[in-house]
Amino acid sequence: LTGGLAHDFNNLLTIIIGNLSALQDKLGEGAGATHAQYVAPSLHAARRGAELIRRLLSFSRHQSLEPRAIEVCELVRNMTQLLMRTLGETIDVRVRLPDSALYAMADPHQLENAILNLALNARDAMPAGGTLTITLSARNLAPALARLGEVAAGDYVQIDVSDTGQGIEAAVLARVFEPFFTTKPFGDGSGLGLSMVYGFVRQSGGNIRLLSTPEKGTSVRFVLPVAQPTSAPARITEQTPGHCPQANGPVLLVEDEPEVRKVIRMQLTGLGFAVLEAADGVEALALLENIDDIAVLLTDTVMPGGLNGHELAHRARQLRPDLPILLLTGYMRAEVEADATLAAIPVLRKPFDPPALVAALRALLPQDANTEASNS
């Protein structure tokens, strides 16, 4: 259900965000500014819709994660100032860390989001102020306990986020991880905060539980698999904002949804690219076989006609090993590819706006392509 929701809604939101972004650019200043005031909130609402889909899919464990070995003590230490500013002066933030480093296998951004979500929930449970305590420790789960927690036996990093707030009634406690369940007034929360944390922890190979006593406070405890420390990955060099190198030939855009294809074509032509279009993988492959100067392939991943985006990318690699390829998907977790030649192909997730497309093309195209195109 959630996979279908992601694909269909993200395609719809791609159309909405793409057209609203184009309209916002055309209205600009002057006489159009009066109408632009209606565009901005619509664009903001569409982006909130995309975020809502991401949150729902995180609960169902279909989000896209980039796990790596992270030093959790350092991550929490770096978050302390942010938490103190976010929670306010009435909340006393305490951090209890072990003397030695603890490494967990997890997506660092999602772990930060999880801790922040738990901290914000704790703040809301302490309207008159109180204490938030984050405790890290090493934990070994024996086989019997691991079976109860539906995880593998072995070593874990345990993270406890505790507050001295109002606590949670037993009837409510049983439902706290349900998506869209919330005790807050309408408009004050989506009911997806704890669902996101639950989905992230379970998808990462850990488990989570919540203990609470009314009028005494709440403690959320979750475990993540341990990892061996590795060297930090190289940072991607920042490019000049707004600059998009040009290709020495047309872009082949492959998308089965006509309105989605129209929006992406509009964005590409607005960036100065010549665009060829195909409605499915079979049509696209024929173009690749017969048009030598196609310089870039942008293809949706899920398409009818017997040749999906991954298969098309594989055939394109066989035809032209150096052809830049960008996969487009409305799903939050791409299919695992056994072919190592496709592992390095970047993925741009729908819905996206022009700046996200520019960033993806900057990473895909050589930075001297613009100069070569200008000199030709």
mmCIF file of C-alpha atoms in Angstrom, residues 4-175:
data_model
loop_
_atom_site.group_PDB
_atom_site.id
_atom_site.type_symbol
_atom_site.label_atom_id
_atom_site.label_comp_id
_atom_site.label_asym_id
_atom_site.label_seq_id
_atom_site.Cartn_x
_atom_site.Cartn_y
_atom_site.Cartn_z
ATOM 1 C CA GLY A 4 1.920 2.388 -4.332
ATOM 2 C CA LEU A 5 1.138 5.563 -2.418
ATOM 3 C CA ALA A 6 4.701 6.745 -2.824
ATOM 4 C CA HIS A 7 4.825 6.132 -6.555
ATOM 5 C CA ASP A 8 1.438 7.626 -7.424
ATOM 6 C CA PHE A 9 1.455 10.569 -5.024
ATOM 7 C CA ASN A 10 5.043 11.491 -5.791
ATOM 8 C CA ASN A 11 4.223 11.545 -9.508
ATOM 9 C CA LEU A 12 1.262 13.822 -8.781
ATOM 10 C CA LEU A 13 3.385 16.058 -6.571
ATOM 11 C CA THR A 14 6.094 16.214 -9.242
ATOM 12 C CA ILE A 15 3.508 17.681 -11.620
ATOM 13 C CA ILE A 16 2.158 20.107 -9.008
ATOM 14 C CA ILE A 17 5.545 21.296 -7.711
ATOM 15 C CA GLY A 18 7.040 21.530 -11.198
ATOM 16 C CA ASN A 19 4.215 23.641 -12.596
ATOM 17 C CA LEU A 20 3.955 25.844 -9.507
ATOM 18 C CA SER A 21 7.725 26.462 -9.570
ATOM 19 C CA ALA A 22 7.515 27.460 -13.234
ATOM 20 C CA LEU A 23 4.546 29.747 -12.553
ATOM 21 C CA GLN A 24 6.381 31.343 -9.637
ATOM 22 C CA ASP A 25 9.363 32.101 -11.894
ATOM 23 C CA LYS A 26 7.152 33.587 -14.626
ATOM 24 C CA LEU A 27 5.176 35.822 -12.265
ATOM 25 C CA GLY A 28 8.306 37.294 -10.711
ATOM 26 C CA GLU A 29 8.168 40.929 -9.697
ATOM 27 C CA GLY A 30 5.851 43.751 -10.718
ATOM 28 C CA ALA A 31 2.278 43.143 -11.806
ATOM 29 C CA GLY A 32 2.584 39.395 -11.320
ATOM 30 C CA ALA A 33 3.582 39.775 -7.678
ATOM 31 C CA THR A 34 -0.083 40.090 -6.680
ATOM 32 C CA HIS A 35 -0.811 36.640 -8.105
ATOM 33 C CA ALA A 36 2.467 35.202 -6.782
ATOM 34 C CA GLN A 37 1.131 35.453 -3.226
ATOM 35 C CA TYR A 38 -1.225 32.594 -4.069
ATOM 36 C CA VAL A 39 1.512 30.440 -5.585
ATOM 37 C CA ALA A 40 3.924 30.403 -2.631
ATOM 38 C CA PRO A 41 1.519 28.813 -0.092
ATOM 39 C CA SER A 42 0.398 26.263 -2.704
ATOM 40 C CA LEU A 43 4.019 25.309 -3.378
ATOM 41 C CA HIS A 44 4.670 25.102 0.364
ATOM 42 C CA ALA A 45 1.636 22.823 0.829
ATOM 43 C CA ALA A 46 2.764 20.532 -2.002
ATOM 44 C CA ARG A 47 6.191 20.191 -0.419
ATOM 45 C CA ARG A 48 4.542 19.399 2.925
ATOM 46 C CA GLY A 49 2.602 16.675 1.097
ATOM 47 C CA ALA A 50 5.875 15.199 -0.142
ATOM 48 C CA GLU A 51 7.253 15.263 3.398
ATOM 49 C CA LEU A 52 4.099 13.548 4.678
ATOM 50 C CA ILE A 53 4.617 10.704 2.192
ATOM 51 C CA ARG A 54 8.249 10.396 3.337
ATOM 52 C CA ARG A 55 7.159 10.156 6.966
ATOM 53 C CA LEU A 56 4.510 7.564 6.268
ATOM 54 C CA LEU A 57 6.991 5.466 4.308
ATOM 55 C CA SER A 58 9.556 5.663 7.089
ATOM 56 C CA PHE A 59 7.014 3.933 9.350
ATOM 57 C CA SER A 60 6.534 1.170 6.764
ATOM 58 C CA ARG A 61 10.338 0.791 6.467
ATOM 59 C CA HIS A 62 10.337 1.748 2.792
ATOM 60 C CA GLN A 63 12.391 4.915 3.107
ATOM 61 C CA SER A 64 15.768 5.211 1.450
ATOM 62 C CA LEU A 65 18.533 4.871 4.060
ATOM 63 C CA GLU A 66 22.257 5.419 3.718
ATOM 64 C CA PRO A 67 23.626 3.481 6.708
ATOM 65 C CA ARG A 68 27.269 3.684 7.666
ATOM 66 C CA ALA A 69 29.387 3.320 10.771
ATOM 67 C CA ILE A 70 28.800 6.414 12.906
ATOM 68 C CA GLU A 71 30.291 7.393 16.245
ATOM 69 C CA VAL A 72 27.075 7.898 18.197
ATOM 70 C CA CYS A 73 28.657 9.709 21.142
ATOM 71 C CA GLU A 74 30.053 12.369 18.840
ATOM 72 C CA LEU A 75 26.727 12.688 17.020
ATOM 73 C CA VAL A 76 24.821 13.247 20.277
ATOM 74 C CA ARG A 77 27.507 15.605 21.589
ATOM 75 C CA ASN A 78 27.229 17.701 18.427
ATOM 76 C CA MET A 79 23.445 17.832 18.792
ATOM 77 C CA THR A 80 23.489 19.137 22.364
ATOM 78 C CA GLN A 81 23.627 22.846 21.514
ATOM 79 C CA LEU A 82 20.901 22.434 18.900
ATOM 80 C CA LEU A 83 18.671 20.660 21.426
ATOM 81 C CA MET A 84 19.250 23.323 24.072
ATOM 82 C CA ARG A 85 18.289 26.111 21.654
ATOM 83 C CA THR A 86 15.296 24.205 20.280
ATOM 84 C CA LEU A 87 13.820 23.053 23.603
ATOM 85 C CA GLY A 88 14.157 26.397 25.384
ATOM 86 C CA GLU A 89 15.447 27.572 28.734
ATOM 87 C CA THR A 90 12.875 25.695 30.816
ATOM 88 C CA ILE A 91 14.237 22.303 29.720
ATOM 89 C CA ASP A 92 17.463 21.067 31.314
ATOM 90 C CA VAL A 93 19.281 18.892 28.749
ATOM 91 C CA ARG A 94 21.592 16.254 30.208
ATOM 92 C CA VAL A 95 23.791 13.861 28.241
ATOM 93 C CA ARG A 96 25.360 10.730 29.716
ATOM 94 C CA LEU A 97 28.062 9.258 27.521
ATOM 95 C CA PRO A 98 30.465 6.353 28.111
ATOM 96 C CA ASP A 99 34.215 6.911 28.289
ATOM 97 C CA SER A 100 34.862 4.964 25.076
ATOM 98 C CA ALA A 101 33.481 5.551 21.579
ATOM 99 C CA LEU A 102 30.362 3.689 20.433
ATOM 100 C CA TYR A 103 29.868 2.938 16.730
ATOM 101 C CA ALA A 104 26.465 2.019 15.291
ATOM 102 C CA MET A 105 25.399 1.073 11.775
ATOM 103 C CA ALA A 106 22.733 3.611 10.852
ATOM 104 C CA ASP A 107 21.872 6.560 8.645
ATOM 105 C CA PRO A 108 23.297 9.546 10.578
ATOM 106 C CA HIS A 109 20.712 12.038 9.308
ATOM 107 C CA GLN A 110 17.814 9.762 10.218
ATOM 108 C CA LEU A 111 19.333 9.100 13.643
ATOM 109 C CA GLU A 112 19.579 12.841 14.263
ATOM 110 C CA ASN A 113 15.951 13.237 13.163
ATOM 111 C CA ALA A 114 14.886 10.414 15.487
ATOM 112 C CA ILE A 115 16.594 11.945 18.523
ATOM 113 C CA LEU A 116 15.220 15.390 17.673
ATOM 114 C CA ASN A 117 11.687 13.989 17.304
ATOM 115 C CA LEU A 118 11.926 12.294 20.692
ATOM 116 C CA ALA A 119 13.297 15.474 22.268
ATOM 117 C CA LEU A 120 10.439 17.571 20.863
ATOM 118 C CA ASN A 121 7.888 15.069 22.179
ATOM 119 C CA ALA A 122 9.578 15.277 25.577
ATOM 120 C CA ARG A 123 9.398 19.085 25.491
ATOM 121 C CA ASP A 124 5.659 18.958 24.768
ATOM 122 C CA ALA A 125 5.225 16.618 27.749
ATOM 123 C CA MET A 126 6.940 19.182 30.032
ATOM 124 C CA PRO A 127 5.038 22.459 29.443
ATOM 125 C CA ALA A 128 6.195 23.846 32.796
ATOM 126 C CA GLY A 129 9.795 22.695 32.264
ATOM 127 C CA GLY A 130 11.753 19.653 33.328
ATOM 128 C CA THR A 131 14.759 17.490 32.485
ATOM 129 C CA LEU A 132 15.587 15.677 29.258
ATOM 130 C CA THR A 133 18.281 13.000 29.583
ATOM 131 C CA ILE A 134 19.990 11.205 26.713
ATOM 132 C CA THR A 135 22.004 8.160 27.756
ATOM 133 C CA LEU A 136 24.230 6.025 25.533
ATOM 134 C CA SER A 137 25.571 2.589 26.427
ATOM 135 C CA ALA A 138 26.794 -0.675 24.937
ATOM 136 C CA ARG A 139 24.315 -3.553 25.112
ATOM 137 C CA ASN A 140 24.534 -7.257 24.370
ATOM 138 C CA LEU A 141 21.270 -9.039 23.588
ATOM 139 C CA ALA A 142 21.233 -12.726 24.443
ATOM 140 C CA PRO A 143 19.287 -15.043 22.081
ATOM 141 C CA ALA A 144 16.205 -15.257 24.311
ATOM 142 C CA LEU A 145 15.902 -11.482 24.723
ATOM 143 C CA ALA A 146 16.714 -10.905 21.051
ATOM 144 C CA ARG A 147 13.835 -13.173 20.009
ATOM 145 C CA LEU A 148 11.440 -11.140 22.134
ATOM 146 C CA GLY A 149 12.683 -7.978 20.468
ATOM 147 C CA GLU A 150 12.574 -9.535 16.974
ATOM 148 C CA VAL A 151 16.234 -8.746 16.331
ATOM 149 C CA ALA A 152 19.400 -10.782 15.897
ATOM 150 C CA ALA A 153 21.337 -11.701 19.012
ATOM 151 C CA GLY A 154 24.579 -9.797 19.492
ATOM 152 C CA ASP A 155 26.017 -6.385 20.314
ATOM 153 C CA TYR A 156 24.090 -3.133 20.039
ATOM 154 C CA VAL A 157 24.309 0.540 20.894
ATOM 155 C CA GLN A 158 21.519 1.479 23.295
ATOM 156 C CA ILE A 159 20.058 4.995 23.291
ATOM 157 C CA ASP A 160 17.710 6.141 26.051
ATOM 158 C CA VAL A 161 15.772 9.417 25.784
ATOM 159 C CA SER A 162 13.999 10.171 29.079
ATOM 160 C CA ASP A 163 11.927 13.072 30.387
ATOM 161 C CA THR A 164 10.315 14.117 33.658
ATOM 162 C CA GLY A 165 7.041 15.092 32.025
ATOM 163 C CA GLN A 166 3.378 14.231 32.336
ATOM 164 C CA GLY A 167 3.741 10.626 31.224
ATOM 165 C CA ILE A 168 1.348 8.601 29.088
ATOM 166 C CA GLU A 169 -1.787 6.728 30.109
ATOM 167 C CA ALA A 170 -1.749 2.959 29.557
ATOM 168 C CA ALA A 171 -4.555 3.085 26.974
ATOM 169 C CA VAL A 172 -2.624 5.635 24.924
ATOM 170 C CA LEU A 173 0.734 3.894 25.422
ATOM 171 C CA ALA A 174 -0.392 0.900 23.356
ATOM 172 C CA ARG A 175 -0.989 3.121 20.303
#
